[in-house]
Amino acid sequence: MRFAISFFNKYFPVQLLFVLFLFNLPIGDAISQAAEQKQSEHPAMSFIVVRRAVCNQPCPEWISAEGRITSDTPAQMRKILKKIGNRKLPVVFRSEGGDVNAAYAMGRMIRKAGLETAVGGTRLEGCPPEDLRCAAAIARNGASAGSTYSYGAYCVSACPLALAGGATRASSQWAYIGVHQITTIYNKMRVSYRIEYKMVNGKRQEVSRKEVGRKVTGQSSSTKLGKKATATLKAYLKEMGVSGDIVDLMMRATPDSMMMVAPTEALRTGLITDMLAYNEWPGMPLCAQDAVADAVCYRHPTPKAAVAEAPVKRATVYPSYPAPKTHPMDFLLMYNGNCQEECTQWISADGDIMPDTPAQLEAMLKTLGDRKLPVVFQSYGGDEDAAFAMGRMIRAAGLDTSIGRTRLPNCPMQDPRCTASMAKSGPTEGEVFAGGAYCFSSCTLAFMGGTSRLVGRTSALGLSQPASKLTETERGKFIAYFSEMGVSPETFDTMMITPSFGRGDIYPPQALKLDIIDGVIPYDEEPGLHFCGPNAKESVRCPRKSEAVIVPASVN
């Protein structure tokens, strides 16, 4: 190590020599941002105790933790934990990261207190859209009123290390968790010492050493983790029950980029332990095993099996979240427009999938003969085996599938499929809309059978795990079906991150990536197949005259 020496001599009864040593010593502070000056652009993390704005007593409460993690953040967290006493309030993080050592300390404090963590933002009551945690809405005493949100919330860089401290750790498909390489900033400092030594037999022997000053002389950074830093990181992750595979993910992204951890990967590595359903919010505590059905918590325990009663015709798998009353799935041959000129035609499949639904679909397909009309689904799901059978029947017939709401004329809003408007013979006239349509759970399995599969931009497509735990054989059945339908095997992991009572929304970009869909219906179009009749005029959609494949009896 290079150093400069300056000294002066004084004479005492015993010869003493005072020497001033000037050392250039690198002092490292590990942080998880590219540079300290970039961090200063973000406000430091603050903690607010918040209660649900609209609720019945007792109102759920949580700790909102938002901002950059600094070396002072653990002290601020210690204050808030002291304030709440023995109450077990979830900590809801929204943070761009910061000091790694501070994140370690926060995670250990959270784990020691036995608190839950979640990724989410907090919106305080009465704040403007551009400042959701405005100072005016923060209560001086007690809890502030507000709500949480998942969509667009994030916990990145060093934040996931603090998040890992939760006894349980929740996120949603609409929030972001990201990691990247740790950047260590080294401050080069000139440290001055006053060292007293004496000469003994011609050799210098140090008597005392005292620091008399230090000055920053430069700065450098490194993304390479030393053995000690790597061991510290892995030991912390192991302590929190998180896989060391997270380190590999971190090292894939440079400090000026971010490796977003997919929900399936976050669950696999233990970075999170639960995924929130669409109707659950960050800060909602995990349900206890004895939680009542209306308790404000997520992942309600499965109710005990009731005493068997007389068989009732209903779906074997049905979501437990509030949903409109539905009916067993039926199939209607539909048309819209004058099929002598131009019209749209489709098969409307609406309702719960029952064990006997495949037989009804088979009967419908027989009436079509060789005609190939798209099957337009709207369903909350139902019997899985029946859905598998339907998908295979649709694929064998070479039909397309899509998602849409079918509305019959002269039907009330609460009953858009009233029997009074169904044709007694032949096709039924009606309308179909992609907007607001849905296909969840087992419906998506049947939907996969389409030779071509389309959804609208505002349609809802979702998969959730079955109500009962899957055996290895049953797992293989799902994966084999996905392969048969040309769907990515990763779809199985996507399905398993959502509890059976959740919707498990899969948005078009992800659905395209997983090969669940082939495309998105344009805004100016709706589901169904367009036909040009024999009397069609020349147009963009009817460039030449052609015969209608289906001509409803009403227009003959």
PDB file of C-alpha atoms in Angstrom, residues 22-222:
ATOM      1  CA  LEU A  22      -0.828   9.669   5.490  1.00  0.00           C
ATOM      2  CA  PHE A  23      -2.589   6.570   4.080  1.00  0.00           C
ATOM      3  CA  ASN A  24      -4.739   6.303   0.950  1.00  0.00           C
ATOM      4  CA  LEU A  25      -7.385   3.852   2.202  1.00  0.00           C
ATOM      5  CA  PRO A  26     -10.449   2.691   0.118  1.00  0.00           C
ATOM      6  CA  ILE A  27     -13.577   2.599   2.266  1.00  0.00           C
ATOM      7  CA  GLY A  28     -16.507   0.767   0.613  1.00  0.00           C
ATOM      8  CA  ASP A  29     -20.243   1.334   1.099  1.00  0.00           C
ATOM      9  CA  ALA A  30     -22.359  -1.305  -0.707  1.00  0.00           C
ATOM     10  CA  ILE A  31     -25.467   0.091  -2.347  1.00  0.00           C
ATOM     11  CA  SER A  32     -27.808  -1.275  -5.025  1.00  0.00           C
ATOM     12  CA  GLN A  33     -28.148   1.765  -7.277  1.00  0.00           C
ATOM     13  CA  ALA A  34     -25.796   2.800 -10.054  1.00  0.00           C
ATOM     14  CA  ALA A  35     -24.477   5.792  -8.122  1.00  0.00           C
ATOM     15  CA  GLU A  36     -25.228   7.832  -5.022  1.00  0.00           C
ATOM     16  CA  GLN A  37     -26.066  10.943  -6.997  1.00  0.00           C
ATOM     17  CA  LYS A  38     -28.779   9.046  -8.890  1.00  0.00           C
ATOM     18  CA  GLN A  39     -30.302   7.915  -5.609  1.00  0.00           C
ATOM     19  CA  SER A  40     -30.623  11.463  -4.361  1.00  0.00           C
ATOM     20  CA  GLU A  41     -33.227  12.082  -7.063  1.00  0.00           C
ATOM     21  CA  HIS A  42     -35.686   9.883  -5.138  1.00  0.00           C
ATOM     22  CA  PRO A  43     -37.069  10.755  -1.696  1.00  0.00           C
ATOM     23  CA  ALA A  44     -35.940   8.608   1.205  1.00  0.00           C
ATOM     24  CA  MET A  45     -38.322   5.904   2.407  1.00  0.00           C
ATOM     25  CA  SER A  46     -41.007   6.963   4.836  1.00  0.00           C
ATOM     26  CA  PHE A  47     -43.454   4.861   6.850  1.00  0.00           C
ATOM     27  CA  ILE A  48     -47.152   5.608   7.391  1.00  0.00           C
ATOM     28  CA  VAL A  49     -49.720   3.554   9.283  1.00  0.00           C
ATOM     29  CA  VAL A  50     -52.814   3.426   7.067  1.00  0.00           C
ATOM     30  CA  ARG A  51     -56.299   2.017   7.587  1.00  0.00           C
ATOM     31  CA  ARG A  52     -58.802   0.999   4.914  1.00  0.00           C
ATOM     32  CA  ALA A  53     -60.835   4.092   3.992  1.00  0.00           C
ATOM     33  CA  VAL A  54     -64.125   2.240   3.455  1.00  0.00           C
ATOM     34  CA  CYS A  55     -64.655  -0.642   5.860  1.00  0.00           C
ATOM     35  CA  ASN A  56     -66.538  -1.933   8.836  1.00  0.00           C
ATOM     36  CA  GLN A  57     -64.960  -1.942  12.272  1.00  0.00           C
ATOM     37  CA  PRO A  58     -62.358  -3.093  12.932  1.00  0.00           C
ATOM     38  CA  CYS A  59     -60.754  -1.580   9.840  1.00  0.00           C
ATOM     39  CA  PRO A  60     -57.746  -3.402   8.345  1.00  0.00           C
ATOM     40  CA  GLU A  61     -54.479  -1.485   8.758  1.00  0.00           C
ATOM     41  CA  TRP A  62     -51.011  -1.736   7.235  1.00  0.00           C
ATOM     42  CA  ILE A  63     -47.656   0.032   7.171  1.00  0.00           C
ATOM     43  CA  SER A  64     -47.027   1.852   3.909  1.00  0.00           C
ATOM     44  CA  ALA A  65     -43.284   1.866   3.131  1.00  0.00           C
ATOM     45  CA  GLU A  66     -42.433   3.950   0.071  1.00  0.00           C
ATOM     46  CA  GLY A  67     -39.243   5.568  -1.161  1.00  0.00           C
ATOM     47  CA  ARG A  68     -35.512   4.974  -1.392  1.00  0.00           C
ATOM     48  CA  ILE A  69     -33.831   2.788   1.241  1.00  0.00           C
ATOM     49  CA  THR A  70     -31.047   4.751   2.949  1.00  0.00           C
ATOM     50  CA  SER A  71     -28.673   3.995   5.805  1.00  0.00           C
ATOM     51  CA  ASP A  72     -31.156   5.805   8.094  1.00  0.00           C
ATOM     52  CA  THR A  73     -34.203   3.771   6.992  1.00  0.00           C
ATOM     53  CA  PRO A  74     -33.791   0.931   9.563  1.00  0.00           C
ATOM     54  CA  ALA A  75     -33.907   3.523  12.357  1.00  0.00           C
ATOM     55  CA  GLN A  76     -37.110   4.965  10.874  1.00  0.00           C
ATOM     56  CA  MET A  77     -38.608   1.479  10.667  1.00  0.00           C
ATOM     57  CA  ARG A  78     -37.660   0.814  14.271  1.00  0.00           C
ATOM     58  CA  LYS A  79     -39.679   3.886  15.286  1.00  0.00           C
ATOM     59  CA  ILE A  80     -42.795   2.783  13.403  1.00  0.00           C
ATOM     60  CA  LEU A  81     -42.592  -0.746  14.847  1.00  0.00           C
ATOM     61  CA  LYS A  82     -42.337   0.728  18.309  1.00  0.00           C
ATOM     62  CA  LYS A  83     -45.379   2.874  17.537  1.00  0.00           C
ATOM     63  CA  ILE A  84     -47.612  -0.081  16.565  1.00  0.00           C
ATOM     64  CA  GLY A  85     -46.545  -2.126  19.581  1.00  0.00           C
ATOM     65  CA  ASN A  86     -47.619  -5.773  19.412  1.00  0.00           C
ATOM     66  CA  ARG A  87     -49.979  -5.325  16.460  1.00  0.00           C
ATOM     67  CA  LYS A  88     -49.086  -7.462  13.441  1.00  0.00           C
ATOM     68  CA  LEU A  89     -49.542  -5.021  10.570  1.00  0.00           C
ATOM     69  CA  PRO A  90     -48.409  -6.020   7.050  1.00  0.00           C
ATOM     70  CA  VAL A  91     -45.671  -3.883   5.482  1.00  0.00           C
ATOM     71  CA  VAL A  92     -46.574  -2.780   1.937  1.00  0.00           C
ATOM     72  CA  PHE A  93     -43.485  -1.839  -0.103  1.00  0.00           C
ATOM     73  CA  ARG A  94     -43.178   0.439  -3.098  1.00  0.00           C
ATOM     74  CA  SER A  95     -39.507   1.244  -3.526  1.00  0.00           C
ATOM     75  CA  GLU A  96     -36.770   1.678  -6.119  1.00  0.00           C
ATOM     76  CA  GLY A  97     -34.238   0.113  -3.741  1.00  0.00           C
ATOM     77  CA  GLY A  98     -31.167   1.625  -2.134  1.00  0.00           C
ATOM     78  CA  ASP A  99     -28.720   0.597   0.572  1.00  0.00           C
ATOM     79  CA  VAL A 100     -28.226  -3.173   0.687  1.00  0.00           C
ATOM     80  CA  ASN A 101     -27.032  -3.350   4.292  1.00  0.00           C
ATOM     81  CA  ALA A 102     -30.040  -1.285   5.365  1.00  0.00           C
ATOM     82  CA  ALA A 103     -32.322  -3.699   3.466  1.00  0.00           C
ATOM     83  CA  TYR A 104     -30.761  -6.626   5.342  1.00  0.00           C
ATOM     84  CA  ALA A 105     -31.427  -4.886   8.651  1.00  0.00           C
ATOM     85  CA  MET A 106     -35.041  -4.096   7.692  1.00  0.00           C
ATOM     86  CA  GLY A 107     -35.721  -7.682   6.613  1.00  0.00           C
ATOM     87  CA  ARG A 108     -34.435  -9.040   9.910  1.00  0.00           C
ATOM     88  CA  MET A 109     -36.523  -6.543  11.892  1.00  0.00           C
ATOM     89  CA  ILE A 110     -39.649  -7.539   9.963  1.00  0.00           C
ATOM     90  CA  ARG A 111     -38.961 -11.252  10.442  1.00  0.00           C
ATOM     91  CA  LYS A 112     -38.307 -10.803  14.172  1.00  0.00           C
ATOM     92  CA  ALA A 113     -41.600  -8.928  14.548  1.00  0.00           C
ATOM     93  CA  GLY A 114     -43.429 -11.684  12.633  1.00  0.00           C
ATOM     94  CA  LEU A 115     -44.936  -9.282  10.084  1.00  0.00           C
ATOM     95  CA  GLU A 116     -46.193  -9.996   6.574  1.00  0.00           C
ATOM     96  CA  THR A 117     -44.967  -8.078   3.520  1.00  0.00           C
ATOM     97  CA  ALA A 118     -46.475  -7.229   0.141  1.00  0.00           C
ATOM     98  CA  VAL A 119     -45.677  -5.262  -3.001  1.00  0.00           C
ATOM     99  CA  GLY A 120     -48.091  -2.388  -3.505  1.00  0.00           C
ATOM    100  CA  GLY A 121     -48.641   1.333  -3.543  1.00  0.00           C
ATOM    101  CA  THR A 122     -50.734   3.295  -1.074  1.00  0.00           C
ATOM    102  CA  ARG A 123     -53.275   5.941  -2.028  1.00  0.00           C
ATOM    103  CA  LEU A 124     -54.275   8.218   0.863  1.00  0.00           C
ATOM    104  CA  GLU A 125     -57.809   9.577   1.002  1.00  0.00           C
ATOM    105  CA  GLY A 126     -58.141  13.108  -0.366  1.00  0.00           C
ATOM    106  CA  CYS A 127     -54.787  13.246  -2.183  1.00  0.00           C
ATOM    107  CA  PRO A 128     -54.439  14.425  -5.792  1.00  0.00           C
ATOM    108  CA  PRO A 129     -53.536  11.861  -8.503  1.00  0.00           C
ATOM    109  CA  GLU A 130     -49.996  13.225  -8.815  1.00  0.00           C
ATOM    110  CA  ASP A 131     -49.254  12.865  -5.068  1.00  0.00           C
ATOM    111  CA  LEU A 132     -50.998   9.779  -3.658  1.00  0.00           C
ATOM    112  CA  ARG A 133     -49.280  10.098  -0.243  1.00  0.00           C
ATOM    113  CA  CYS A 134     -49.698  13.849   0.168  1.00  0.00           C
ATOM    114  CA  ALA A 135     -48.585  15.332   3.486  1.00  0.00           C
ATOM    115  CA  ALA A 136     -52.004  16.900   4.120  1.00  0.00           C
ATOM    116  CA  ALA A 137     -53.645  13.439   4.340  1.00  0.00           C
ATOM    117  CA  ILE A 138     -51.151  11.963   6.834  1.00  0.00           C
ATOM    118  CA  ALA A 139     -52.739  11.743  10.270  1.00  0.00           C
ATOM    119  CA  ARG A 140     -50.728  13.269  13.100  1.00  0.00           C
ATOM    120  CA  ASN A 141     -52.098  10.694  15.511  1.00  0.00           C
ATOM    121  CA  GLY A 142     -53.419   7.252  14.722  1.00  0.00           C
ATOM    122  CA  ALA A 143     -53.781   5.874  11.202  1.00  0.00           C
ATOM    123  CA  SER A 144     -54.327   7.712   7.938  1.00  0.00           C
ATOM    124  CA  ALA A 145     -57.280   6.694   5.728  1.00  0.00           C
ATOM    125  CA  GLY A 146     -56.452   5.175   2.364  1.00  0.00           C
ATOM    126  CA  SER A 147     -56.302   2.153   0.083  1.00  0.00           C
ATOM    127  CA  THR A 148     -53.656   0.115  -1.710  1.00  0.00           C
ATOM    128  CA  TYR A 149     -53.151  -0.883  -5.324  1.00  0.00           C
ATOM    129  CA  SER A 150     -51.108  -3.473  -7.205  1.00  0.00           C
ATOM    130  CA  TYR A 151     -51.185  -2.258 -10.775  1.00  0.00           C
ATOM    131  CA  GLY A 152     -47.879  -0.550 -11.567  1.00  0.00           C
ATOM    132  CA  ALA A 153     -46.499  -0.913  -8.030  1.00  0.00           C
ATOM    133  CA  TYR A 154     -42.868  -2.041  -7.793  1.00  0.00           C
ATOM    134  CA  CYS A 155     -40.224  -3.371  -5.434  1.00  0.00           C
ATOM    135  CA  VAL A 156     -36.861  -3.436  -7.188  1.00  0.00           C
ATOM    136  CA  SER A 157     -33.112  -3.426  -6.600  1.00  0.00           C
ATOM    137  CA  ALA A 158     -32.487  -3.760  -2.832  1.00  0.00           C
ATOM    138  CA  CYS A 159     -36.210  -3.632  -1.976  1.00  0.00           C
ATOM    139  CA  PRO A 160     -36.791  -7.394  -2.544  1.00  0.00           C
ATOM    140  CA  LEU A 161     -34.203  -8.068   0.181  1.00  0.00           C
ATOM    141  CA  ALA A 162     -36.343  -6.163   2.684  1.00  0.00           C
ATOM    142  CA  LEU A 163     -39.508  -7.756   1.250  1.00  0.00           C
ATOM    143  CA  ALA A 164     -37.971 -11.191   1.905  1.00  0.00           C
ATOM    144  CA  GLY A 165     -38.172 -10.532   5.636  1.00  0.00           C
ATOM    145  CA  GLY A 166     -41.940 -11.082   5.660  1.00  0.00           C
ATOM    146  CA  ALA A 167     -43.303 -14.127   7.440  1.00  0.00           C
ATOM    147  CA  THR A 168     -45.455 -14.379   4.290  1.00  0.00           C
ATOM    148  CA  ARG A 169     -44.755 -12.344   1.158  1.00  0.00           C
ATOM    149  CA  ALA A 170     -47.470 -11.456  -1.336  1.00  0.00           C
ATOM    150  CA  SER A 171     -47.558  -9.803  -4.741  1.00  0.00           C
ATOM    151  CA  SER A 172     -49.843  -9.839  -7.766  1.00  0.00           C
ATOM    152  CA  GLN A 173     -49.544 -10.291 -11.498  1.00  0.00           C
ATOM    153  CA  TRP A 174     -49.873  -6.522 -11.905  1.00  0.00           C
ATOM    154  CA  ALA A 175     -46.959  -5.509  -9.666  1.00  0.00           C
ATOM    155  CA  TYR A 176     -43.246  -5.640 -10.482  1.00  0.00           C
ATOM    156  CA  ILE A 177     -40.354  -7.238  -8.610  1.00  0.00           C
ATOM    157  CA  GLY A 178     -36.913  -6.610 -10.047  1.00  0.00           C
ATOM    158  CA  VAL A 179     -33.283  -7.296  -9.168  1.00  0.00           C
ATOM    159  CA  HIS A 180     -29.895  -6.382 -10.605  1.00  0.00           C
ATOM    160  CA  GLN A 181     -26.212  -6.426  -9.751  1.00  0.00           C
ATOM    161  CA  ILE A 182     -25.112  -4.768  -6.535  1.00  0.00           C
ATOM    162  CA  THR A 183     -22.883  -1.783  -7.115  1.00  0.00           C
ATOM    163  CA  THR A 184     -20.264  -1.145  -4.464  1.00  0.00           C
ATOM    164  CA  ILE A 185     -19.134   2.469  -4.297  1.00  0.00           C
ATOM    165  CA  TYR A 186     -15.620   2.910  -2.952  1.00  0.00           C
ATOM    166  CA  ASN A 187     -14.756   6.310  -1.506  1.00  0.00           C
ATOM    167  CA  LYS A 188     -10.994   6.841  -1.615  1.00  0.00           C
ATOM    168  CA  MET A 189      -9.983   8.731   1.484  1.00  0.00           C
ATOM    169  CA  ARG A 190      -6.728  10.125   2.783  1.00  0.00           C
ATOM    170  CA  VAL A 191      -6.660   9.274   6.482  1.00  0.00           C
ATOM    171  CA  SER A 192      -4.050  11.015   8.643  1.00  0.00           C
ATOM    172  CA  TYR A 193      -2.705   9.420  11.805  1.00  0.00           C
ATOM    173  CA  ARG A 194      -0.381  10.737  14.474  1.00  0.00           C
ATOM    174  CA  ILE A 195       1.810   7.865  15.531  1.00  0.00           C
ATOM    175  CA  GLU A 196       4.184   7.986  18.467  1.00  0.00           C
ATOM    176  CA  TYR A 197       7.048   5.554  18.591  1.00  0.00           C
ATOM    177  CA  LYS A 198      10.385   5.175  20.246  1.00  0.00           C
ATOM    178  CA  MET A 199      13.723   3.844  19.156  1.00  0.00           C
ATOM    179  CA  VAL A 200      14.841   0.727  20.939  1.00  0.00           C
ATOM    180  CA  ASN A 201      18.159  -0.764  19.967  1.00  0.00           C
ATOM    181  CA  GLY A 202      18.041   1.139  16.701  1.00  0.00           C
ATOM    182  CA  LYS A 203      14.530  -0.119  15.795  1.00  0.00           C
ATOM    183  CA  ARG A 204      11.281   1.839  15.837  1.00  0.00           C
ATOM    184  CA  GLN A 205       8.615   0.593  18.227  1.00  0.00           C
ATOM    185  CA  GLU A 206       5.117   2.117  18.018  1.00  0.00           C
ATOM    186  CA  VAL A 207       3.829   3.612  21.239  1.00  0.00           C
ATOM    187  CA  SER A 208       0.455   5.121  20.208  1.00  0.00           C
ATOM    188  CA  ARG A 209      -1.665   5.921  17.131  1.00  0.00           C
ATOM    189  CA  LYS A 210      -4.369   8.586  16.778  1.00  0.00           C
ATOM    190  CA  GLU A 211      -6.412   9.634  13.752  1.00  0.00           C
ATOM    191  CA  VAL A 212      -6.089  13.357  13.169  1.00  0.00           C
ATOM    192  CA  GLY A 213      -8.007  13.840   9.900  1.00  0.00           C
ATOM    193  CA  ARG A 214      -9.484  12.367   6.745  1.00  0.00           C
ATOM    194  CA  LYS A 215     -10.281  13.717   3.302  1.00  0.00           C
ATOM    195  CA  VAL A 216     -12.071  12.203   0.273  1.00  0.00           C
ATOM    196  CA  THR A 217      -9.664  12.041  -2.641  1.00  0.00           C
ATOM    197  CA  GLY A 218     -11.737  10.128  -5.204  1.00  0.00           C
ATOM    198  CA  GLN A 219     -14.413   7.523  -5.884  1.00  0.00           C
ATOM    199  CA  SER A 220     -14.673   4.256  -7.792  1.00  0.00           C
ATOM    200  CA  SER A 221     -17.302   1.551  -8.186  1.00  0.00           C
ATOM    201  CA  SER A 222     -17.504  -2.161  -8.890  1.00  0.00           C
TER     202      SER A 222
END
